[in-house]
Amino acid sequence: MNKPKNTQNTKAPETQIEVPNYFTPARIKRIVGLVIIFFSILTLIALISYCFTWKEDQGNIVDPSWKILFSKEANVHNTMGRFGAYISHILIFNSFGIGAFLLPYITFALGVNILFSKKLFRLLKIAINTVLGLILLPLFGKFIFSNLEFAIGGGMGNMLYLWLSTLIGKLGLGILLFGGLIAYLLLRFRKLIYSAWLNYQENAENKRLEKIEMESIIPEEKIAPIPHFEDNQFDILNPVEKVEDNPPIEIEEKAKEKGEDITTPYEEPDGTIFEIKTKDSSQSTPIETTLDLEENDIELNTPTISKPSKTTKEELTFEVEQPIEEKEIANTSSEPDCEHGIMCKYQFPPIDLLIEHGDGGISIDKADLEDKKNQIVATLLNYNISIEKIKATVGPTVTLYEIVPSAGIRISKIKNLEDDIALSLAALGIRIIAPIPGKGTIGIEVPNIKKAVVSMKSMIASEKFQNSDMDLPIAIGKTISNEYYVTDLAKMPHLLMAGATGQGKSVGLNAILVSLLYKKNPTELKFVLIDPKKVELSLYKKIEKYYLAKIPNEDDAIITDTKKVINTLNALTIEMDQRYDLLKSAMVRNIKEYNNKFNSYHLNPLNGHKFLPYIVLVIDEFADLMMTAGKEIEMPIARLAQLARAVGIHLVIATQRPSVNIITGIIKANFPGRIAFKVASKIDSRTILDTGGAEQLIGRGDLLLSLNSDVIRLQCAFVDTPEIEEIADFIENQILPSDTYELPEYIDPKEKSEDGFDDDLLIDRDPLFEDAARLIVLNQIGSTSLLQRKMSLGYNRAGRIIDQMEAANIVGPNAGSKAREVYVKSTEELEQILRGLN
């Protein structure tokens, strides 16, 4: 008989209640940061209050002790109470005087950095300045206001003042203080002084160019003034040889008796005499003007004034072109190609990580368009310029008005009215394109009142970008006709960006980087990021092991130090030369043909061949590098710009100052692709684009792209910092077997020891160094690929062994695509060198 089941002992699964942890390290940091900020604000208020209440509080805290904080008898007037009186007396009276006001500043900066977990303040720099201020400010205060009752110098200032004035006298102390102040100001504001000097030179150059431009203008023909007579009283102007001596009154009387016209002599300044016949004003017949010239005719050059068209602004046909609506692909995370060494498990970031800024549409205000059309037509008619047709194309931030002028109207006449049209429309950034390339029209670009934001999400989701078969597609923004603009960085092949501060240059760099991250996987693409400002490109540090390339033994893949920038650029030139060697041995002309051949198994990895990813070098704030290390930066950049495109190395350089001493002729000649955001002057626009127009942009991502001699106006796609962080986190969280791409090692010749040996390289020699040296000497070929083939080494290891041989004077320096010279000619000589190294 079956026993009934005991249901009483059956326990229901316990529900685990998760207790939220409120004291995470991040929250503790925020609390600490808030406490420090709060303390610094209280201290500042106490110090300010002390300046007004110190006399009243002095008797209570002459000999301050922490016990005053708890004493009921202490009656203080400080705004912050006993705490304020105590802490301000310690800091001002006993210690630093007016220098004490620097202490709340450094504690506030420390608290802000802790609160936001970011280096918003440069604490090291602030600390150095604070220490100097704590020493110098009290001393200055005591020296200048020595008789002041208030303790402006504090205890430390008084002590330093007494010691130094006794040591070098008051005059010597004054000279020391003010000399030190001038030296500090020169060092502190050296960049500002240098920038002011550059601006002075630039203004002088602008004035010189303007003077040359004004002198080169051919003045118009001077037109002799035509006498003006009211009411058509004069009709005939005939030259005569002699004027009768009859007085004018007698001539008039005789003419009236005979019924003839009144004849009055008229003499020109050059001596020519004319008869001017005046008709009777009572005649109602139309007056005709004739000019009878004899054999010695006098030619009169009169200007031809084009008559305005009969078509008024109300009768003109006005067409508004509808914005183009392009297709977008559904939100998907595209799968990578898994052929021949491509990472099959890698997932591209989903489009959902991006934010749709704005509604993505363009609002058309027909009343505003009609009003601006009428103002343009009226302004042109004021200058006797008639038009036959006008059409408006509304873009995200700018509306293009295309006009067709009447026959006989000079284009230059319309071009010169740029400022007048801007005045009539009360708008900034009017730009006239005369004529529009490929069209028989003249374009007038007018900023919109309501500007639409071009979202990076819509750019990435567009069909044009998703279905692109470009090698390095970048989605920059939308054109004036609302089209998505996607171009190939590999075809440019290098890009130069310039723009004033805050005009969208950094957003443009992020748009380029995000475009490539959504289209190329880590095996196909590597970035070399150089950021002198240390903050703009720091968001991409998380993707280091997937997408970033760096020199060996370097901790940070985003290069900020100038010395490391020089080494990285030279390492890239070595990478370029090595890639050309691989292309030569594979008998192909460019990286695309090489990779296709490698993926088709026509190249043997044992011979040193490998898949070559594209490398994109991104430099933000190039001007800072040129100011600190001009020639050392310019030469490798010039080499890369001239030769690197065929081996898949492309450059994107951004700068705030597009002046000729920053963007030199050598650099500029090899950057066909150029982007200009709003710049300060026409000279800057010509420097970056070779034409004007960038000074008329309206900012906030409004840009001009010059490519293959065509200039296109675009609104840059906007991508915000949180979006980049989400993308970087998504890539970082993929657990894949990957590591940072290492560039070849570059050793600065200046760092080698005097005997030609590089101590670090020779101390840490490769275990296969001696065998490799014997192989090189035996074959008398100083080639990295020889070591790879014969000893089955990787490229980086073989290159390092060759560098060690160069340090030991076994082979010569790198000779580009040629093999290195072998200095050691026999194995006996080599063995002697090896024994010396051991």
GROMACS .gro file of C-alpha atoms in nm, residues 395-710:
model
  316
  395GLY     CA    1   1.905   7.232  -4.548
  396PRO     CA    2   1.957   7.146  -4.180
  397THR     CA    3   2.112   7.482  -4.090
  398VAL     CA    4   2.133   7.677  -4.417
  399THR     CA    5   1.894   7.755  -4.701
  400LEU     CA    6   2.036   7.787  -5.052
  401TYR     CA    7   1.865   8.042  -5.280
  402GLU     CA    8   1.954   7.976  -5.645
  403ILE     CA    9   1.900   8.272  -5.876
  404VAL     CA   10   1.921   8.302  -6.253
  405PRO     CA   11   2.024   8.659  -6.344
  406SER     CA   12   1.899   8.836  -6.654
  407ALA     CA   13   2.113   8.845  -6.966
  408GLY     CA   14   2.398   9.096  -6.950
  409ILE     CA   15   2.434   9.095  -6.570
  410ARG     CA   16   2.791   9.047  -6.455
  411ILE     CA   17   2.844   8.774  -6.193
  412SER     CA   18   3.110   8.979  -6.014
  413LYS     CA   19   2.854   9.253  -5.955
  414ILE     CA   20   2.637   9.010  -5.756
  415LYS     CA   21   2.937   8.864  -5.575
  416ASN     CA   22   3.032   9.209  -5.444
  417LEU     CA   23   2.688   9.251  -5.281
  418GLU     CA   24   2.753   8.985  -5.015
  419ASP     CA   25   2.757   9.234  -4.727
  420ASP     CA   26   2.457   9.428  -4.862
  421ILE     CA   27   2.243   9.114  -4.881
  422ALA     CA   28   2.355   9.014  -4.530
  423LEU     CA   29   2.249   9.359  -4.407
  424SER     CA   30   1.907   9.340  -4.572
  425LEU     CA   31   1.843   8.992  -4.426
  426ALA     CA   32   1.988   9.084  -4.084
  427ALA     CA   33   2.176   8.752  -4.089
  428LEU     CA   34   2.531   8.639  -4.026
  429GLY     CA   35   2.717   8.397  -4.246
  430ILE     CA   36   2.581   8.494  -4.589
  431ARG     CA   37   2.787   8.317  -4.852
  432ILE     CA   38   2.754   8.373  -5.228
  433ILE     CA   39   2.862   8.101  -5.473
  434ALA     CA   40   2.904   8.262  -5.812
  435PRO     CA   41   2.847   8.048  -6.010
  436ILE     CA   42   2.746   7.711  -5.860
  437PRO     CA   43   2.971   7.446  -6.023
  438GLY     CA   44   2.784   7.244  -6.281
  439LYS     CA   45   2.480   7.475  -6.281
  440GLY     CA   46   2.392   7.794  -6.459
  441THR     CA   47   2.284   7.960  -6.136
  442ILE     CA   48   2.424   8.175  -5.859
  443GLY     CA   49   2.384   8.052  -5.501
  444ILE     CA   50   2.313   8.260  -5.192
  445GLU     CA   51   2.340   8.062  -4.868
  446VAL     CA   52   2.136   8.206  -4.580
  447PRO     CA   53   2.134   8.060  -4.224
  448ASN     CA   54   1.805   7.919  -4.101
  449ILE     CA   55   1.629   8.065  -3.800
  450LYS     CA   56   1.552   7.713  -3.672
  451LYS     CA   57   1.853   7.489  -3.712
  452ALA     CA   58   1.817   7.111  -3.717
  453VAL     CA   59   2.065   6.880  -3.544
  454VAL     CA   60   2.218   6.610  -3.763
  455SER     CA   61   2.233   6.301  -3.544
  456MET     CA   62   2.514   6.049  -3.581
  457LYS     CA   63   2.260   5.773  -3.530
  458SER     CA   64   2.074   5.866  -3.848
  459MET     CA   65   2.405   5.882  -4.037
  460ILE     CA   66   2.512   5.531  -3.925
  461ALA     CA   67   2.162   5.389  -3.988
  462SER     CA   68   2.143   5.536  -4.338
  463GLU     CA   69   2.134   5.299  -4.632
  464LYS     CA   70   2.415   5.492  -4.797
  465PHE     CA   71   2.650   5.416  -4.507
  466GLN     CA   72   2.537   5.062  -4.428
  467ASN     CA   73   2.559   4.945  -4.789
  468SER     CA   74   2.884   5.126  -4.858
  469ASP     CA   75   3.167   4.921  -5.009
  470MET     CA   76   3.431   5.187  -4.941
  471ASP     CA   77   3.761   5.088  -4.782
  472LEU     CA   78   3.736   5.345  -4.500
  473PRO     CA   79   3.387   5.501  -4.508
  474ILE     CA   80   3.332   5.808  -4.292
  475ALA     CA   81   2.990   5.968  -4.240
  476ILE     CA   82   3.062   6.339  -4.196
  477GLY     CA   83   2.716   6.497  -4.209
  478LYS     CA   84   2.437   6.623  -4.432
  479THR     CA   85   2.455   6.844  -4.738
  480ILE     CA   86   2.249   7.156  -4.794
  481SER     CA   87   1.991   6.942  -4.973
  482ASN     CA   88   1.957   6.712  -4.667
  483GLU     CA   89   2.152   6.424  -4.825
  484TYR     CA   90   2.375   6.200  -4.613
  485TYR     CA   91   2.735   6.262  -4.712
  486VAL     CA   92   2.959   5.955  -4.688
  487THR     CA   93   3.309   5.959  -4.832
  488ASP     CA   94   3.611   5.728  -4.838
  489LEU     CA   95   3.911   5.829  -4.626
  490ALA     CA   96   4.127   5.588  -4.826
  491LYS     CA   97   4.056   5.789  -5.143
  492MET     CA   98   4.127   6.129  -4.988
  493PRO     CA   99   4.389   5.989  -4.876
  494HIS     CA  100   4.469   6.229  -4.588
  495LEU     CA  101   4.247   6.483  -4.415
  496LEU     CA  102   4.335   6.822  -4.269
  497MET     CA  103   4.085   6.985  -4.029
  498ALA     CA  104   4.092   7.340  -3.894
  499GLY     CA  105   3.857   7.565  -3.704
  500ALA     CA  106   3.839   7.811  -3.419
  501THR     CA  107   3.774   7.694  -3.064
  502GLY     CA  108   3.423   7.566  -3.002
  503GLN     CA  109   3.316   7.545  -3.368
  504GLY     CA  110   3.284   7.165  -3.388
  505LYS     CA  111   3.632   7.038  -3.467
  506SER     CA  112   3.643   6.778  -3.187
  507VAL     CA  113   3.292   6.658  -3.275
  508GLY     CA  114   3.410   6.614  -3.634
  509LEU     CA  115   3.701   6.398  -3.517
  510ASN     CA  116   3.464   6.185  -3.311
  511ALA     CA  117   3.229   6.148  -3.609
  512ILE     CA  118   3.517   6.012  -3.818
  513LEU     CA  119   3.631   5.769  -3.548
  514VAL     CA  120   3.279   5.645  -3.470
  515SER     CA  121   3.208   5.590  -3.841
  516LEU     CA  122   3.514   5.367  -3.873
  517LEU     CA  123   3.430   5.176  -3.553
  518TYR     CA  124   3.087   5.091  -3.696
  519LYS     CA  125   3.229   4.968  -4.027
  520LYS     CA  126   3.570   4.808  -3.968
  521ASN     CA  127   3.658   4.533  -3.721
  522PRO     CA  128   3.983   4.532  -3.517
  523THR     CA  129   4.169   4.306  -3.759
  524GLU     CA  130   4.105   4.542  -4.048
  525LEU     CA  131   4.177   4.874  -3.877
  526LYS     CA  132   4.410   5.025  -3.616
  527PHE     CA  133   4.427   5.378  -3.480
  528VAL     CA  134   4.729   5.578  -3.367
  529LEU     CA  135   4.587   5.854  -3.145
  530ILE     CA  136   4.794   6.162  -3.054
  531ASP     CA  137   4.630   6.405  -2.814
  532PRO     CA  138   4.848   6.689  -2.678
  533LYS     CA  139   4.548   6.826  -2.483
  534LYS     CA  140   4.517   6.485  -2.304
  535VAL     CA  141   4.136   6.499  -2.277
  536GLU     CA  142   3.981   6.494  -2.624
  537LEU     CA  143   4.067   6.137  -2.725
  538SER     CA  144   4.092   5.980  -2.379
  539LEU     CA  145   3.746   5.821  -2.428
  540TYR     CA  146   3.899   5.569  -2.670
  541LYS     CA  147   4.147   5.426  -2.418
  542LYS     CA  148   3.903   5.142  -2.340
  543ILE     CA  149   3.938   4.999  -2.692
  544GLU     CA  150   4.318   4.987  -2.670
  545LYS     CA  151   4.363   4.611  -2.704
  546TYR     CA  152   4.130   4.597  -3.005
  547TYR     CA  153   4.180   4.908  -3.215
  548LEU     CA  154   4.482   5.106  -3.095
  549ALA     CA  155   4.844   5.079  -3.205
  550LYS     CA  156   5.145   5.198  -3.006
  551ILE     CA  157   5.521   5.168  -2.984
  552PRO     CA  158   5.667   4.877  -2.779
  553ASN     CA  159   5.710   4.910  -2.400
  554GLU     CA  160   5.469   5.203  -2.387
  555ASP     CA  161   5.204   5.201  -2.116
  556ASP     CA  162   4.955   5.445  -2.265
  557ALA     CA  163   4.832   5.389  -2.619
  558ILE     CA  164   4.704   5.748  -2.649
  559ILE     CA  165   5.018   5.956  -2.689
  560THR     CA  166   5.029   6.292  -2.511
  561ASP     CA  167   5.400   6.356  -2.448
  562THR     CA  168   5.584   6.541  -2.726
  563LYS     CA  169   5.891   6.315  -2.708
  564LYS     CA  170   5.675   6.005  -2.742
  565VAL     CA  171   5.491   6.168  -3.032
  566ILE     CA  172   5.821   6.207  -3.219
  567ASN     CA  173   5.912   5.842  -3.153
  568THR     CA  174   5.566   5.725  -3.261
  569LEU     CA  175   5.576   5.919  -3.589
  570ASN     CA  176   5.921   5.783  -3.669
  571ALA     CA  177   5.801   5.433  -3.580
  572LEU     CA  178   5.517   5.481  -3.829
  573THR     CA  179   5.767   5.572  -4.101
  574ILE     CA  180   5.955   5.249  -4.023
  575GLU     CA  181   5.623   5.060  -4.042
  576MET     CA  182   5.562   5.223  -4.379
  577ASP     CA  183   5.903   5.116  -4.512
  578GLN     CA  184   5.853   4.761  -4.387
  579ARG     CA  185   5.512   4.743  -4.553
  580TYR     CA  186   5.664   4.856  -4.881
  581ASP     CA  187   5.915   4.571  -4.848
  582LEU     CA  188   5.626   4.327  -4.809
  583LEU     CA  189   5.444   4.474  -5.111
  584LYS     CA  190   5.764   4.447  -5.313
  585SER     CA  191   5.818   4.083  -5.223
  586ALA     CA  192   5.451   4.008  -5.296
  587MET     CA  193   5.478   4.194  -5.630
  588VAL     CA  194   5.169   4.410  -5.572
  589ARG     CA  195   5.116   4.788  -5.580
  590ASN     CA  196   4.893   4.865  -5.282
  591ILE     CA  197   4.756   4.725  -4.959
  592LYS     CA  198   4.425   4.615  -5.111
  593GLU     CA  199   4.595   4.394  -5.370
  594TYR     CA  200   4.832   4.262  -5.101
  595ASN     CA  201   4.556   4.162  -4.859
  596ASN     CA  202   4.353   4.002  -5.137
  597LYS     CA  203   4.656   3.798  -5.233
  598PHE     CA  204   4.722   3.704  -4.868
  599ASN     CA  205   4.359   3.603  -4.810
  600SER     CA  206   4.372   3.386  -5.124
  601TYR     CA  207   4.666   3.191  -4.971
  602HIS     CA  208   4.910   3.313  -5.236
  603LEU     CA  209   5.151   3.449  -4.974
  604ASN     CA  210   5.337   3.237  -4.721
  605PRO     CA  211   5.338   3.361  -4.357
  606LEU     CA  212   5.667   3.174  -4.305
  607ASN     CA  213   5.828   3.426  -4.539
  608GLY     CA  214   5.723   3.713  -4.317
  609HIS     CA  215   5.393   3.789  -4.486
  610LYS     CA  216   5.091   3.878  -4.273
  611PHE     CA  217   4.756   4.049  -4.305
  612LEU     CA  218   4.806   4.427  -4.301
  613PRO     CA  219   4.537   4.635  -4.129
  614TYR     CA  220   4.468   4.994  -4.225
  615ILE     CA  221   4.630   5.243  -3.986
  616VAL     CA  222   4.465   5.582  -3.927
  617LEU     CA  223   4.684   5.839  -3.753
  618VAL     CA  224   4.473   6.100  -3.570
  619ILE     CA  225   4.641   6.413  -3.430
  620ASP     CA  226   4.436   6.663  -3.232
  621GLU     CA  227   4.574   7.016  -3.186
  622PHE     CA  228   4.862   6.989  -3.430
  623ALA     CA  229   4.963   7.352  -3.363
  624ASP     CA  230   5.080   7.265  -3.012
  625LEU     CA  231   5.315   6.999  -3.148
  626MET     CA  232   5.457   7.232  -3.412
  627MET     CA  233   5.521   7.502  -3.153
  628THR     CA  234   5.713   7.263  -2.925
  629ALA     CA  235   5.895   7.039  -3.177
  630GLY     CA  236   5.850   7.187  -3.525
  631LYS     CA  237   6.106   7.019  -3.754
  632GLU     CA  238   6.109   6.690  -3.562
  633ILE     CA  239   5.734   6.665  -3.620
  634GLU     CA  240   5.716   6.809  -3.970
  635MET     CA  241   5.959   6.570  -4.143
  636PRO     CA  242   5.795   6.234  -4.048
  637ILE     CA  243   5.450   6.384  -4.114
  638ALA     CA  244   5.564   6.496  -4.459
  639ARG     CA  245   5.709   6.151  -4.537
  640LEU     CA  246   5.390   5.975  -4.427
  641ALA     CA  247   5.171   6.215  -4.623
  642GLN     CA  248   5.376   6.162  -4.940
  643LEU     CA  249   5.417   5.785  -4.937
  644ALA     CA  250   5.190   5.613  -4.684
  645ARG     CA  251   4.860   5.591  -4.876
  646ALA     CA  252   4.963   5.287  -5.084
  647VAL     CA  253   5.043   5.082  -4.773
  648GLY     CA  254   4.719   5.174  -4.592
  649ILE     CA  255   4.841   5.447  -4.354
  650HIS     CA  256   4.617   5.755  -4.356
  651LEU     CA  257   4.643   6.080  -4.161
  652VAL     CA  258   4.375   6.295  -3.997
  653ILE     CA  259   4.522   6.615  -3.851
  654ALA     CA  260   4.324   6.882  -3.666
  655THR     CA  261   4.436   7.227  -3.553
  656GLN     CA  262   4.288   7.550  -3.419
  657ARG     CA  263   4.537   7.777  -3.595
  658PRO     CA  264   4.554   7.721  -3.972
  659SER     CA  265   4.842   7.968  -4.011
  660VAL     CA  266   5.128   7.918  -4.256
  661ASN     CA  267   5.384   7.848  -3.983
  662ILE     CA  268   5.167   7.561  -3.854
  663ILE     CA  269   5.037   7.416  -4.180
  664THR     CA  270   5.355   7.448  -4.382
  665GLY     CA  271   5.376   7.413  -4.757
  666ILE     CA  272   5.529   7.064  -4.736
  667ILE     CA  273   5.242   6.938  -4.521
  668LYS     CA  274   4.964   7.121  -4.704
  669ALA     CA  275   5.067   6.996  -5.049
  670ASN     CA  276   5.001   6.634  -4.950
  671PHE     CA  277   4.657   6.683  -4.790
  672PRO     CA  278   4.403   6.705  -5.074
  673GLY     CA  279   4.112   6.651  -4.834
  674ARG     CA  280   4.046   6.950  -4.609
  675ILE     CA  281   3.769   7.042  -4.368
  676ALA     CA  282   3.727   7.398  -4.245
  677PHE     CA  283   3.496   7.489  -3.961
  678LYS     CA  284   3.436   7.855  -3.882
  679VAL     CA  285   3.765   8.049  -3.872
  680ALA     CA  286   3.845   8.401  -3.762
  681SER     CA  287   3.960   8.562  -4.087
  682LYS     CA  288   3.967   8.526  -4.462
  683ILE     CA  289   4.341   8.463  -4.448
  684ASP     CA  290   4.282   8.155  -4.232
  685SER     CA  291   4.018   8.033  -4.476
  686ARG     CA  292   4.258   8.070  -4.768
  687THR     CA  293   4.530   7.889  -4.574
  688ILE     CA  294   4.318   7.581  -4.514
  689LEU     CA  295   4.094   7.577  -4.825
  690ASP     CA  296   4.286   7.794  -5.076
  691THR     CA  297   3.969   8.001  -5.100
  692GLY     CA  298   3.751   8.221  -4.881
  693GLY     CA  299   3.421   8.125  -4.725
  694ALA     CA  300   3.511   7.958  -4.395
  695GLU     CA  301   3.500   8.294  -4.217
  696GLN     CA  302   3.131   8.322  -4.319
  697LEU     CA  303   3.023   7.995  -4.156
  698ILE     CA  304   2.786   8.008  -3.860
  699GLY     CA  305   2.960   7.764  -3.624
  700ARG     CA  306   2.822   7.465  -3.429
  701GLY     CA  307   2.932   7.205  -3.683
  702ASP     CA  308   2.884   7.413  -3.999
  703LEU     CA  309   3.176   7.321  -4.225
  704LEU     CA  310   3.322   7.338  -4.573
  705LEU     CA  311   3.477   7.023  -4.723
  706SER     CA  312   3.731   7.072  -5.000
  707LEU     CA  313   3.789   6.755  -5.199
  708ASN     CA  314   3.924   6.731  -5.553
  709SER     CA  315   3.889   7.109  -5.600
  710ASP     CA  316   3.518   7.096  -5.507
   0.00000   0.00000   0.00000
